[in-house]
mmCIF file of C-alpha atoms in Angstrom:
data_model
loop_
_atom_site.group_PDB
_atom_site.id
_atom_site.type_symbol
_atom_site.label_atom_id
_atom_site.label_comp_id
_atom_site.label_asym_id
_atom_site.label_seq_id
_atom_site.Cartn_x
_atom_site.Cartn_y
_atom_site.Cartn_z
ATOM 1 C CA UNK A 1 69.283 67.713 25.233
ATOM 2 C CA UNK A 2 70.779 65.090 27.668
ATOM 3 C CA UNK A 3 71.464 61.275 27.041
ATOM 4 C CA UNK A 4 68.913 58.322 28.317
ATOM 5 C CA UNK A 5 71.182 55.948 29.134
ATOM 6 C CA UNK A 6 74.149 55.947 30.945
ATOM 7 C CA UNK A 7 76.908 53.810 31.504
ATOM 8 C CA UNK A 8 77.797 51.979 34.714
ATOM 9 C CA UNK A 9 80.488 54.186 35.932
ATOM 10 C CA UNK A 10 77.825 57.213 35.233
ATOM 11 C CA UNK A 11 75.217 55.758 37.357
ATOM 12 C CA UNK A 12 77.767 54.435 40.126
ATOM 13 C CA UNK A 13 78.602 58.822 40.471
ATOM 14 C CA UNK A 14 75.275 59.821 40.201
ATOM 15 C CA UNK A 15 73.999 57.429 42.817
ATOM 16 C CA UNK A 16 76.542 58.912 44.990
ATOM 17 C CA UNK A 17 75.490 62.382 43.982
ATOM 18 C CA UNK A 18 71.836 61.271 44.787
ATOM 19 C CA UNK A 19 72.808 60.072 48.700
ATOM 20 C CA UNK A 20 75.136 63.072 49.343
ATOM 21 C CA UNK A 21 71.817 65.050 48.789
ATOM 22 C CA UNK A 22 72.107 66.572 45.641
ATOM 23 C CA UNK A 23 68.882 67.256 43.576
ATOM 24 C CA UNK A 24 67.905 65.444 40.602
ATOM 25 C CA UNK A 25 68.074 68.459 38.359
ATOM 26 C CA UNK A 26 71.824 68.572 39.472
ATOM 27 C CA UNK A 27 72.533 65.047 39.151
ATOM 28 C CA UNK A 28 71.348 65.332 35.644
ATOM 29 C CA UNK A 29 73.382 68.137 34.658
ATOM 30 C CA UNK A 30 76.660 66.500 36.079
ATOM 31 C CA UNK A 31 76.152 63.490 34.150
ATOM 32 C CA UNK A 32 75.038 65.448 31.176
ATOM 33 C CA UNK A 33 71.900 62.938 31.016
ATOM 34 C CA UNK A 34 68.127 63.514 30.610
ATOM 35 C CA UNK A 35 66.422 64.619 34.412
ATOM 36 C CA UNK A 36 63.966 61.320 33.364
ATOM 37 C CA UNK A 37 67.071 59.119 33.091
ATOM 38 C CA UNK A 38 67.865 59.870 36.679
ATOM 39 C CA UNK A 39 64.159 59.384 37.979
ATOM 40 C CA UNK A 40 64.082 56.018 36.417
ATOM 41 C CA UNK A 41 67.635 55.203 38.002
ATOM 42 C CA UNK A 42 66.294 55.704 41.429
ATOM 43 C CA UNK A 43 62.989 54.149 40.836
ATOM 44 C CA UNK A 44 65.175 50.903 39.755
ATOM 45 C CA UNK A 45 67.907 50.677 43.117
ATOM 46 C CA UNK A 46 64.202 51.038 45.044
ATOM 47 C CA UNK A 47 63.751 47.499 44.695
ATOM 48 C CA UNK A 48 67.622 46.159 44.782
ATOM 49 C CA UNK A 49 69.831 45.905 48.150
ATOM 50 C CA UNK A 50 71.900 49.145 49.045
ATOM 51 C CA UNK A 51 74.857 49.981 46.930
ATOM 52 C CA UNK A 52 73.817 47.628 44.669
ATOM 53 C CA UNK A 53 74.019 49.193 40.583
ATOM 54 C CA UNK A 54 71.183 48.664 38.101
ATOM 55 C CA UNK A 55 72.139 46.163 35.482
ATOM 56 C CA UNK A 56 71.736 47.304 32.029
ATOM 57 C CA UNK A 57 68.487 46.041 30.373
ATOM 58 C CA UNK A 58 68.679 43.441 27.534
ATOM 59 C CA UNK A 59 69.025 45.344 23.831
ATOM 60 C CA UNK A 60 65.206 45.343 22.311
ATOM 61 C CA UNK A 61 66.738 44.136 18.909
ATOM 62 C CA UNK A 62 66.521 40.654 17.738
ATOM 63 C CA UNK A 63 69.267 38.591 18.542
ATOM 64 C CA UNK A 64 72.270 38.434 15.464
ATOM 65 C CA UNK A 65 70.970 35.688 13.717
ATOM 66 C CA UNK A 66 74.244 34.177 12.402
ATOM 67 C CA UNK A 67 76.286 34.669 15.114
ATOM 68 C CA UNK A 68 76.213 30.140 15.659
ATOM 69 C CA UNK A 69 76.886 29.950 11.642
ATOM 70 C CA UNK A 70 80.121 32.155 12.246
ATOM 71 C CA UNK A 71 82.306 28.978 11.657
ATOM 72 C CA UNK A 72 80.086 27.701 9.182
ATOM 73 C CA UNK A 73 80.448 30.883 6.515
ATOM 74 C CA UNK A 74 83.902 31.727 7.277
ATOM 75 C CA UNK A 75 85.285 27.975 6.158
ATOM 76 C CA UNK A 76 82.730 28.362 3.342
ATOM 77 C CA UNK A 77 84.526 31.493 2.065
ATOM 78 C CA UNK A 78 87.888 30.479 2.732
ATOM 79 C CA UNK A 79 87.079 27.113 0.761
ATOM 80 C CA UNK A 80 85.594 29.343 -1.940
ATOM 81 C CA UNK A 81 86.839 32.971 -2.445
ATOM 82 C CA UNK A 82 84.226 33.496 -5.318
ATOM 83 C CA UNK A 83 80.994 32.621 -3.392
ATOM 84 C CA UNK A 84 78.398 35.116 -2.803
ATOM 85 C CA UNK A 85 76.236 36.057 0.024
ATOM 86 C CA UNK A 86 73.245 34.622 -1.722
ATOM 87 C CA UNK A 87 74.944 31.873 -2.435
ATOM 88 C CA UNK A 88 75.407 31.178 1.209
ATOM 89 C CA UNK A 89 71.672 31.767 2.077
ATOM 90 C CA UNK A 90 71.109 29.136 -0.558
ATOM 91 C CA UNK A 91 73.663 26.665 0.659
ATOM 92 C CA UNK A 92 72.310 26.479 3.924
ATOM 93 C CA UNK A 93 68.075 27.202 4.254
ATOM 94 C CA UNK A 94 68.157 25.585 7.702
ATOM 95 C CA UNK A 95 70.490 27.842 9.067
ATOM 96 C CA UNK A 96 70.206 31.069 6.472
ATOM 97 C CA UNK A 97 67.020 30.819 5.151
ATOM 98 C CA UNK A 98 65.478 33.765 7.426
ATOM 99 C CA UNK A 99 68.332 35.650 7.402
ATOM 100 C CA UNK A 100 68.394 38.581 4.697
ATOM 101 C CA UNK A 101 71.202 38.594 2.223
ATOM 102 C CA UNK A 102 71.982 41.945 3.462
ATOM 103 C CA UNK A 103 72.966 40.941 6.866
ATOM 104 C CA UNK A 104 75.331 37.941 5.764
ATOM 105 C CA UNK A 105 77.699 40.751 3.841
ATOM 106 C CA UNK A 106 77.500 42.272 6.607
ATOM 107 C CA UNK A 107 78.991 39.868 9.036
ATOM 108 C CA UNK A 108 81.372 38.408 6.122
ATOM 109 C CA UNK A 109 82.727 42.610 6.115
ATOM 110 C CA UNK A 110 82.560 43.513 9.550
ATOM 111 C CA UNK A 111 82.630 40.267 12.184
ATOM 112 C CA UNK A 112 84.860 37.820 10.076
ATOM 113 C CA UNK A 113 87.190 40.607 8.205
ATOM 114 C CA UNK A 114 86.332 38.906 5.100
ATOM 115 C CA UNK A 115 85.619 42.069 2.476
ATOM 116 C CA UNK A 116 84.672 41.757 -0.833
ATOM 117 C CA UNK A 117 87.967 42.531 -3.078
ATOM 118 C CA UNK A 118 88.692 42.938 -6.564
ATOM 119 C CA UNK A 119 90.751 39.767 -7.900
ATOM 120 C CA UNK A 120 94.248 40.562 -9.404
ATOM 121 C CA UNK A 121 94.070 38.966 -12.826
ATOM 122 C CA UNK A 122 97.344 36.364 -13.501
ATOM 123 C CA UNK A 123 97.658 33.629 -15.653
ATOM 124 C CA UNK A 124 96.766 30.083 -14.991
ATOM 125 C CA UNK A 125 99.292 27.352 -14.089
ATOM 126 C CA UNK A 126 99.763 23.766 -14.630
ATOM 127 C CA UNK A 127 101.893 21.354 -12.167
ATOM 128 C CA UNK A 128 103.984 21.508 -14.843
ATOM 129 C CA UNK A 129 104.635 25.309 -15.597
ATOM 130 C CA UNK A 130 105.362 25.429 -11.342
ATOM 131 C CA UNK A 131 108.147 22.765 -11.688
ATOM 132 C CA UNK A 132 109.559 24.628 -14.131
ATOM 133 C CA UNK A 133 109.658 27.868 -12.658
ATOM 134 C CA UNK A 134 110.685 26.547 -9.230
ATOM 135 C CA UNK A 135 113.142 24.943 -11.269
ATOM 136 C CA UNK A 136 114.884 27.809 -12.770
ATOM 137 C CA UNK A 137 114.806 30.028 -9.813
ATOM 138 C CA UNK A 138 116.090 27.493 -7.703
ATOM 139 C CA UNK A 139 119.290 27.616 -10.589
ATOM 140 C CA UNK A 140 119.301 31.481 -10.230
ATOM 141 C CA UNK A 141 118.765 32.224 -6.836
ATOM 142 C CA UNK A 142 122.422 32.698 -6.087
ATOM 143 C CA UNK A 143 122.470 35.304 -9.141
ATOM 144 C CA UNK A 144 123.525 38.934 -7.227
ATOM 145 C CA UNK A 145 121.985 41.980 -8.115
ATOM 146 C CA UNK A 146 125.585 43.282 -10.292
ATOM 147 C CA UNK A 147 124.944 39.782 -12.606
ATOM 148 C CA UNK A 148 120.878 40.621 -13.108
ATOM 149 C CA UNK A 149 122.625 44.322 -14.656
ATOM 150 C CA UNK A 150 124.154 42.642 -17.037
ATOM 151 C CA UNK A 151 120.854 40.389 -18.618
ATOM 152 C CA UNK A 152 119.452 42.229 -21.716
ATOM 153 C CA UNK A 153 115.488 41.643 -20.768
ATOM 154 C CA UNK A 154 113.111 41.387 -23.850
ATOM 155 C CA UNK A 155 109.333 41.542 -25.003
ATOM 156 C CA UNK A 156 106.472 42.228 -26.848
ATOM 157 C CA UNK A 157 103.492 43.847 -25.545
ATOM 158 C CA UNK A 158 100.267 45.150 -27.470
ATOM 159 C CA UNK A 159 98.815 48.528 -27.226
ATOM 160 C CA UNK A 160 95.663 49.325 -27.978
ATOM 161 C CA UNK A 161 94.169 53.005 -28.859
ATOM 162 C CA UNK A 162 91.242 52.455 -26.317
ATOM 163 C CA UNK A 163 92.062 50.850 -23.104
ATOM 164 C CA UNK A 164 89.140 49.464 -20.927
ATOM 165 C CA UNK A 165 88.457 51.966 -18.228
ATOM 166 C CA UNK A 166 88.014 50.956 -14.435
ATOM 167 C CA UNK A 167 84.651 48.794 -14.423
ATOM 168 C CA UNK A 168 83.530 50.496 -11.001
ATOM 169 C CA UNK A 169 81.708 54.300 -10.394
ATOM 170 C CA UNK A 170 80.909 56.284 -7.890
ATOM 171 C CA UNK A 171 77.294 57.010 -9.254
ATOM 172 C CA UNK A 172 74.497 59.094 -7.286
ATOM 173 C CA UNK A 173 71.025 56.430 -6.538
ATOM 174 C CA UNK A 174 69.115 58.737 -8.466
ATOM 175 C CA UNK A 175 70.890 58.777 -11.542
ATOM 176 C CA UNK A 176 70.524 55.852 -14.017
ATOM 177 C CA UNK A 177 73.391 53.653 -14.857
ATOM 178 C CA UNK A 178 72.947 53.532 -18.531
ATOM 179 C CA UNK A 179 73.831 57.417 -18.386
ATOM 180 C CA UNK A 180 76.996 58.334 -20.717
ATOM 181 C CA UNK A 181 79.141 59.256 -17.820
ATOM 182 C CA UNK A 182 78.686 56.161 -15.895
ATOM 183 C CA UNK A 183 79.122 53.757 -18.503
ATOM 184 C CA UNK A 184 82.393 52.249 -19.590
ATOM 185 C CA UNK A 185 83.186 52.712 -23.870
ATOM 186 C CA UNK A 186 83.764 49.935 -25.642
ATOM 187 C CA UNK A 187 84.994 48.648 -28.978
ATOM 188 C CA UNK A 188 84.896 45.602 -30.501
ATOM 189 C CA UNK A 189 88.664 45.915 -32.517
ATOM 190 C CA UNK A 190 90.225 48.636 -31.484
ATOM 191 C CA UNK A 191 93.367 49.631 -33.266
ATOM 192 C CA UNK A 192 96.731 48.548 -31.861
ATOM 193 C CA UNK A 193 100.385 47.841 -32.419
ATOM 194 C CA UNK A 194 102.541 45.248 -31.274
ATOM 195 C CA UNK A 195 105.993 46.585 -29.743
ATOM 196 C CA UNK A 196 109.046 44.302 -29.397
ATOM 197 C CA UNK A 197 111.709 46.198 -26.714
ATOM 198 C CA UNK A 198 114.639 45.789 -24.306
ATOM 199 C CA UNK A 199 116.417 46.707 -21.533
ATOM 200 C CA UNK A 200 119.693 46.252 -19.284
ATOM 201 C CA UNK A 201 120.212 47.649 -15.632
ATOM 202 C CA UNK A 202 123.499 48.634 -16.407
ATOM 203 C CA UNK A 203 122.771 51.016 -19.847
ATOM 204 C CA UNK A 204 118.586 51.593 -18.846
ATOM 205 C CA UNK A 205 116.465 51.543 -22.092
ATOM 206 C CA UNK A 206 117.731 49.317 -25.676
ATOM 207 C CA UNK A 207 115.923 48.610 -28.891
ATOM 208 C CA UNK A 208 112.650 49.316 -29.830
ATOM 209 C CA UNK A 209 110.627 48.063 -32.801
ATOM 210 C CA UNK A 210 107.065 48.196 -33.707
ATOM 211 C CA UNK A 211 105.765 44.990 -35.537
ATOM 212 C CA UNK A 212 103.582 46.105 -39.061
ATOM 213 C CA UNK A 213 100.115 45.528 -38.868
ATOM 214 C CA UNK A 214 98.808 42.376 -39.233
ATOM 215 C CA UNK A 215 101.934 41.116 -39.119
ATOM 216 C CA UNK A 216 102.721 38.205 -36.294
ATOM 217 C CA UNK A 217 106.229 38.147 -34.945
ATOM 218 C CA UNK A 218 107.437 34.679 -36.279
ATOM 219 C CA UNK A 219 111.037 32.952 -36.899
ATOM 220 C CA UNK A 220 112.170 34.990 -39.949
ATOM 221 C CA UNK A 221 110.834 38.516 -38.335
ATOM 222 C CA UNK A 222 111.815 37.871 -35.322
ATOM 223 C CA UNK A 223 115.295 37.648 -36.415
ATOM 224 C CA UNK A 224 115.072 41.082 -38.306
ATOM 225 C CA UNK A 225 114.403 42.304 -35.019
ATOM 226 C CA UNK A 226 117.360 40.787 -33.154
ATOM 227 C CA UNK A 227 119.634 42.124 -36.107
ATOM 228 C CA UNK A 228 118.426 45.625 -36.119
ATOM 229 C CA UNK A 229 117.777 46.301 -31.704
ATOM 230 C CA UNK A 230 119.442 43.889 -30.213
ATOM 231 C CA UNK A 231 123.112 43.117 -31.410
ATOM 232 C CA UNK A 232 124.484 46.614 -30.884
ATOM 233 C CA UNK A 233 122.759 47.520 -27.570
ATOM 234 C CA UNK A 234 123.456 44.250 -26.474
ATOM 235 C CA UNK A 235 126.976 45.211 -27.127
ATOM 236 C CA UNK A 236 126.612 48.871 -25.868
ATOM 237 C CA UNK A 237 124.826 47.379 -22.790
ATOM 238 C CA UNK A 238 128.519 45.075 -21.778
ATOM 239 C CA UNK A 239 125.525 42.221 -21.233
ATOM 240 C CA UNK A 240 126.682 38.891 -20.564
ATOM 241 C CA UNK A 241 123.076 36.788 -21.566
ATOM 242 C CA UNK A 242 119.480 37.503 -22.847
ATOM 243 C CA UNK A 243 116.430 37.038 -21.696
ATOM 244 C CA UNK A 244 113.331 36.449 -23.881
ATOM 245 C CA UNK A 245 110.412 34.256 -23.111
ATOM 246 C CA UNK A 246 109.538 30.937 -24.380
ATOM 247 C CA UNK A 247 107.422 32.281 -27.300
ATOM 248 C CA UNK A 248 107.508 29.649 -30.537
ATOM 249 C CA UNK A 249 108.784 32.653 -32.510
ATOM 250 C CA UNK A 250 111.929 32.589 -29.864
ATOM 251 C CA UNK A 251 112.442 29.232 -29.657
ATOM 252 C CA UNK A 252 112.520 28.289 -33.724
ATOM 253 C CA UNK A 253 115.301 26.451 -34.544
ATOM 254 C CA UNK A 254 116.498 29.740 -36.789
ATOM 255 C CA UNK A 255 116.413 31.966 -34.080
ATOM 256 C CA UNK A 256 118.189 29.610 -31.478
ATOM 257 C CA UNK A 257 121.336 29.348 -34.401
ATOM 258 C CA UNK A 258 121.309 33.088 -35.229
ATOM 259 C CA UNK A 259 121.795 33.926 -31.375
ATOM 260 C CA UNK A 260 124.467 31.062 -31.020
ATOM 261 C CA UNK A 261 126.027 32.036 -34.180
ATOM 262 C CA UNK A 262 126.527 35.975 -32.240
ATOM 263 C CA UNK A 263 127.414 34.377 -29.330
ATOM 264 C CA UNK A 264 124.946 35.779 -27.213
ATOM 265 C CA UNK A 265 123.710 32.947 -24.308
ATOM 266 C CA UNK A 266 120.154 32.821 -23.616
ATOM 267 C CA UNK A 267 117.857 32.280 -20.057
ATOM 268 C CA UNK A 268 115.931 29.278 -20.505
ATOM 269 C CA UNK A 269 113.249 31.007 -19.185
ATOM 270 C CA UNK A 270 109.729 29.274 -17.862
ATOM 271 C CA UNK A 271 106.539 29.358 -19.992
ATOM 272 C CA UNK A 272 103.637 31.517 -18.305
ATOM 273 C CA UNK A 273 105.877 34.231 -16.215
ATOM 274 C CA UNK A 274 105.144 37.440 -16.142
ATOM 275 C CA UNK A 275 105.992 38.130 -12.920
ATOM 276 C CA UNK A 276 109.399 37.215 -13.510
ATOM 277 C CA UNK A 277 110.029 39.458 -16.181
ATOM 278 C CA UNK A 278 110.930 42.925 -14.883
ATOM 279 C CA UNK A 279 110.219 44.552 -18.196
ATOM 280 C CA UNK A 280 106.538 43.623 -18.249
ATOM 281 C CA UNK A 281 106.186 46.369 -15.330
ATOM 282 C CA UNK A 282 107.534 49.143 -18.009
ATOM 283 C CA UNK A 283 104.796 48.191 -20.151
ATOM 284 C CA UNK A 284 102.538 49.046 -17.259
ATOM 285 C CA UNK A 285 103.571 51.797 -16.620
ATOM 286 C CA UNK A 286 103.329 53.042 -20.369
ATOM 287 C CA UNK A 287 99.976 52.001 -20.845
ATOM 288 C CA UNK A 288 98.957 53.634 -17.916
ATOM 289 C CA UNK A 289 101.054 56.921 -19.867
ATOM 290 C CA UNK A 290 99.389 56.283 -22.787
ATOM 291 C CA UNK A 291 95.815 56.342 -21.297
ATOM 292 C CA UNK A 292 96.193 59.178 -19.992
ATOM 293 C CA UNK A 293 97.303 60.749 -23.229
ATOM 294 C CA UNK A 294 94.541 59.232 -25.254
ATOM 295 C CA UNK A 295 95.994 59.068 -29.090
ATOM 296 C CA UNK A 296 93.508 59.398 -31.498
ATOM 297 C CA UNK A 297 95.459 57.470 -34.594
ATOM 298 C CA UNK A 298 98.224 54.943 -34.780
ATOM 299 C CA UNK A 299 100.967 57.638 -35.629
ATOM 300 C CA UNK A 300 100.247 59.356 -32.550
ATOM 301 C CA UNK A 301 100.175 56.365 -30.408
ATOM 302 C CA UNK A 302 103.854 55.334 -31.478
ATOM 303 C CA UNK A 303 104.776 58.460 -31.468
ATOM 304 C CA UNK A 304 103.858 58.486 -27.879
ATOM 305 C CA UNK A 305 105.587 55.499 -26.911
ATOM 306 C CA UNK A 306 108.680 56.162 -28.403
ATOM 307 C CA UNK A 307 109.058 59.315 -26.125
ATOM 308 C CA UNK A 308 107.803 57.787 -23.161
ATOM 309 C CA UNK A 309 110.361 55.226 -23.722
ATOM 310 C CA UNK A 310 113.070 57.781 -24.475
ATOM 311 C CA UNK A 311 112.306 59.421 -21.460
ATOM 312 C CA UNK A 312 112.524 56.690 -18.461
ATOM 313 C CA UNK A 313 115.347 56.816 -16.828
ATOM 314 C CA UNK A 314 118.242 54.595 -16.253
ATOM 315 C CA UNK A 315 117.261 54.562 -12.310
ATOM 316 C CA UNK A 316 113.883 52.774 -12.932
ATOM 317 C CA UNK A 317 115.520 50.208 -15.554
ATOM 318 C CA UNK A 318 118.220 49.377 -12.820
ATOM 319 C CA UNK A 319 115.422 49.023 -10.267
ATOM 320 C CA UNK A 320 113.452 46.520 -12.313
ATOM 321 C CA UNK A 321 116.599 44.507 -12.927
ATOM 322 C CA UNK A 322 118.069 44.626 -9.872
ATOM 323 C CA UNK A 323 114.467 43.444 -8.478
ATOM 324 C CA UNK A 324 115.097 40.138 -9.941
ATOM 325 C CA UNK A 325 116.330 38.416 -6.197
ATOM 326 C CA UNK A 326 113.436 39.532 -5.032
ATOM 327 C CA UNK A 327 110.967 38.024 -7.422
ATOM 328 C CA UNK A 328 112.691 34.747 -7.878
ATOM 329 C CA UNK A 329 112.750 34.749 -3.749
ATOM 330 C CA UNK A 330 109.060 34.986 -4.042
ATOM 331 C CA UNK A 331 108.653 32.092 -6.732
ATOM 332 C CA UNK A 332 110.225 29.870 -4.201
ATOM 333 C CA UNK A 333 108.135 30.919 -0.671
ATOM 334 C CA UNK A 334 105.603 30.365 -2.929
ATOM 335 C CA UNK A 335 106.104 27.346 -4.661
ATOM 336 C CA UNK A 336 105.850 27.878 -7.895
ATOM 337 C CA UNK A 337 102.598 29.878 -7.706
ATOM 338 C CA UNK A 338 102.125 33.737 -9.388
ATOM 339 C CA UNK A 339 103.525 36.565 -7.097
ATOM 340 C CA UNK A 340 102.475 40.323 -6.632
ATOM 341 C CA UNK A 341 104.874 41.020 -9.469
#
């Protein structure tokens, strides 16, 4: 079955078709169109002057609604990332009120290219905290990729048996949402273990050491740690400083004279910086590892851990350090503010 309507150039050629004598049935077939489309063409140039094209008839629908509140929504949004669609209707009745909530995400998605995205979760940061981290990676941004090799980065990350799940499904309309497979499991204190590790880009993977439980890393512990993984990699690793962040554990007064006393400089590194800290991808990575693996006890979850971090490679340690240009680069364009890192 043919079309109804036809575009201009369509009924330009089959006007021609119609005064070189060619019968409807024809006409209709060349423009692949309905016969009725091409009776209601003619019936339309009746009443216009020759050579003159039918203009095509006004849509039926309603006109968009919020096409004059354009301007309106979009500095609304940009103002507020977090504001919803209904909350839009409800800022503004006069202009909203009779438009459905439906159509506003609509023209927020597909008119003003302003989706609906998941937020990327980073900490939050005073004046303060910006100063200081525009402040050291304005002192570092001359550091070359060959000096970044030689920093022995260090952490501690937690690991937890059960690790939240994504929050979204793909679930069918007839299927209810409290069903087991499209719920996300939860428990309220999971087991987990704190892990204390390091690294160099010139030597890949150091020390790594996981705290006892229910045991915080403080100024006494903490050294243990240093003693035990860091003094000989740190030595294996030809490193030149260390890197550790600005935890109260690292900066006791203890700690500060056991690392002078080995003569091993330190980075006085910003509070609240993740991003800067290449290492904090590795744990990333190995919780998205251990997820996948799903260990059932404590034992096994170590376990796992220690072979995942046995097994990265020198490569990917080298590439996180080397990375550090980059991401103090970024700092700076953006003033102080979290990057993608």
């Amino acid at each position: 079955m043919g079309r109804n309507k036809l575009s201009n150039e369509e009924k330009t050629r089959a006007l021609t078709l119609l005064k070189e004598g060619a019968s409807v049935i024809r006409v209709a077939a060349e423009v692949n169109v309905t016969r009725m489309a091409i009776y209601n063409l003619k019936k339309a140039v009746e009443s216009l002057p020759p050579g003159t094209v039918p203009p095509r008839k006004p849509g039926s629908g309603a006109p968009k609604k919020t096409s004059r509140t354009d301007k309106i929504m979009r500095r609304e949004v940009l103002n507020d990332p977090a504001i919803t669609a209904a909350e839009l209707k409800k800022n503004h009745p006069a202009l909203l009120g009779n438009v459905s909530v439906r159509t506003i995400q609509h023209r927020l998605q597909i008119s003003l290219k302003l989706p609906t995205r998941r937020a990327a979760k980073k900490p939050l940061l005073t004046e303060a905290m910006k100063k200081k981290r525009l402040s050291f990676c304005k002192r570092y941004r001359q550091w070359t990729p060959e000096q970044w090799k030689k920093v022995m980065f260090s952490d501690e990350s937690t690991f937890r048996l059960v690790r939240m799940a994504s929050t979204t499904v793909r679930r069918p309309s007839d299927v209810s949402r409290y069903h087991p497979k499209y719920t996300v499991k939860t428990v309220k204190h999971p087991d987990s273990v704190m892990v204390w590790g390091g690294f160099s880009g010139n030597k890949g993977r150091g020390g790594l050491y996981f705290l006892p439980k229910n045991v915080t890393m403080k100024g006494a512990n903490y050294i243990e740690v240093l003693r035990d993984h860091l003094l000989v990699p740190y030595a294996i690793h030809e490193c030149e400083v260390f890197m550790q962040d600005s935890a109260p554990a690292h900066r006791s007064k203890v700690v500060q004279k056991f690392l002078t006393d080995n003569n091993i400089p330190v980075l006085d590194w910003p509070g609240n910086s993740p991003d800067l800290n290449p290492i904090e991808n590795a744990w990333n990575e190995m919780k998205k590892a251990i997820a996948k693996k799903r260990p059932t006890n404590i034992n096994e979850l170590k376990q796992a851990l220690t072979k995942l971090w046995v097994e990265m490679d020198l490569s990917y340690f080298t590439k996180l350090a080397t990375s550090m240009p980059k991401r103090i680069g970024m700092v700076i364009q953006y003033k102080g503010n979290m990057t993608k890192y």
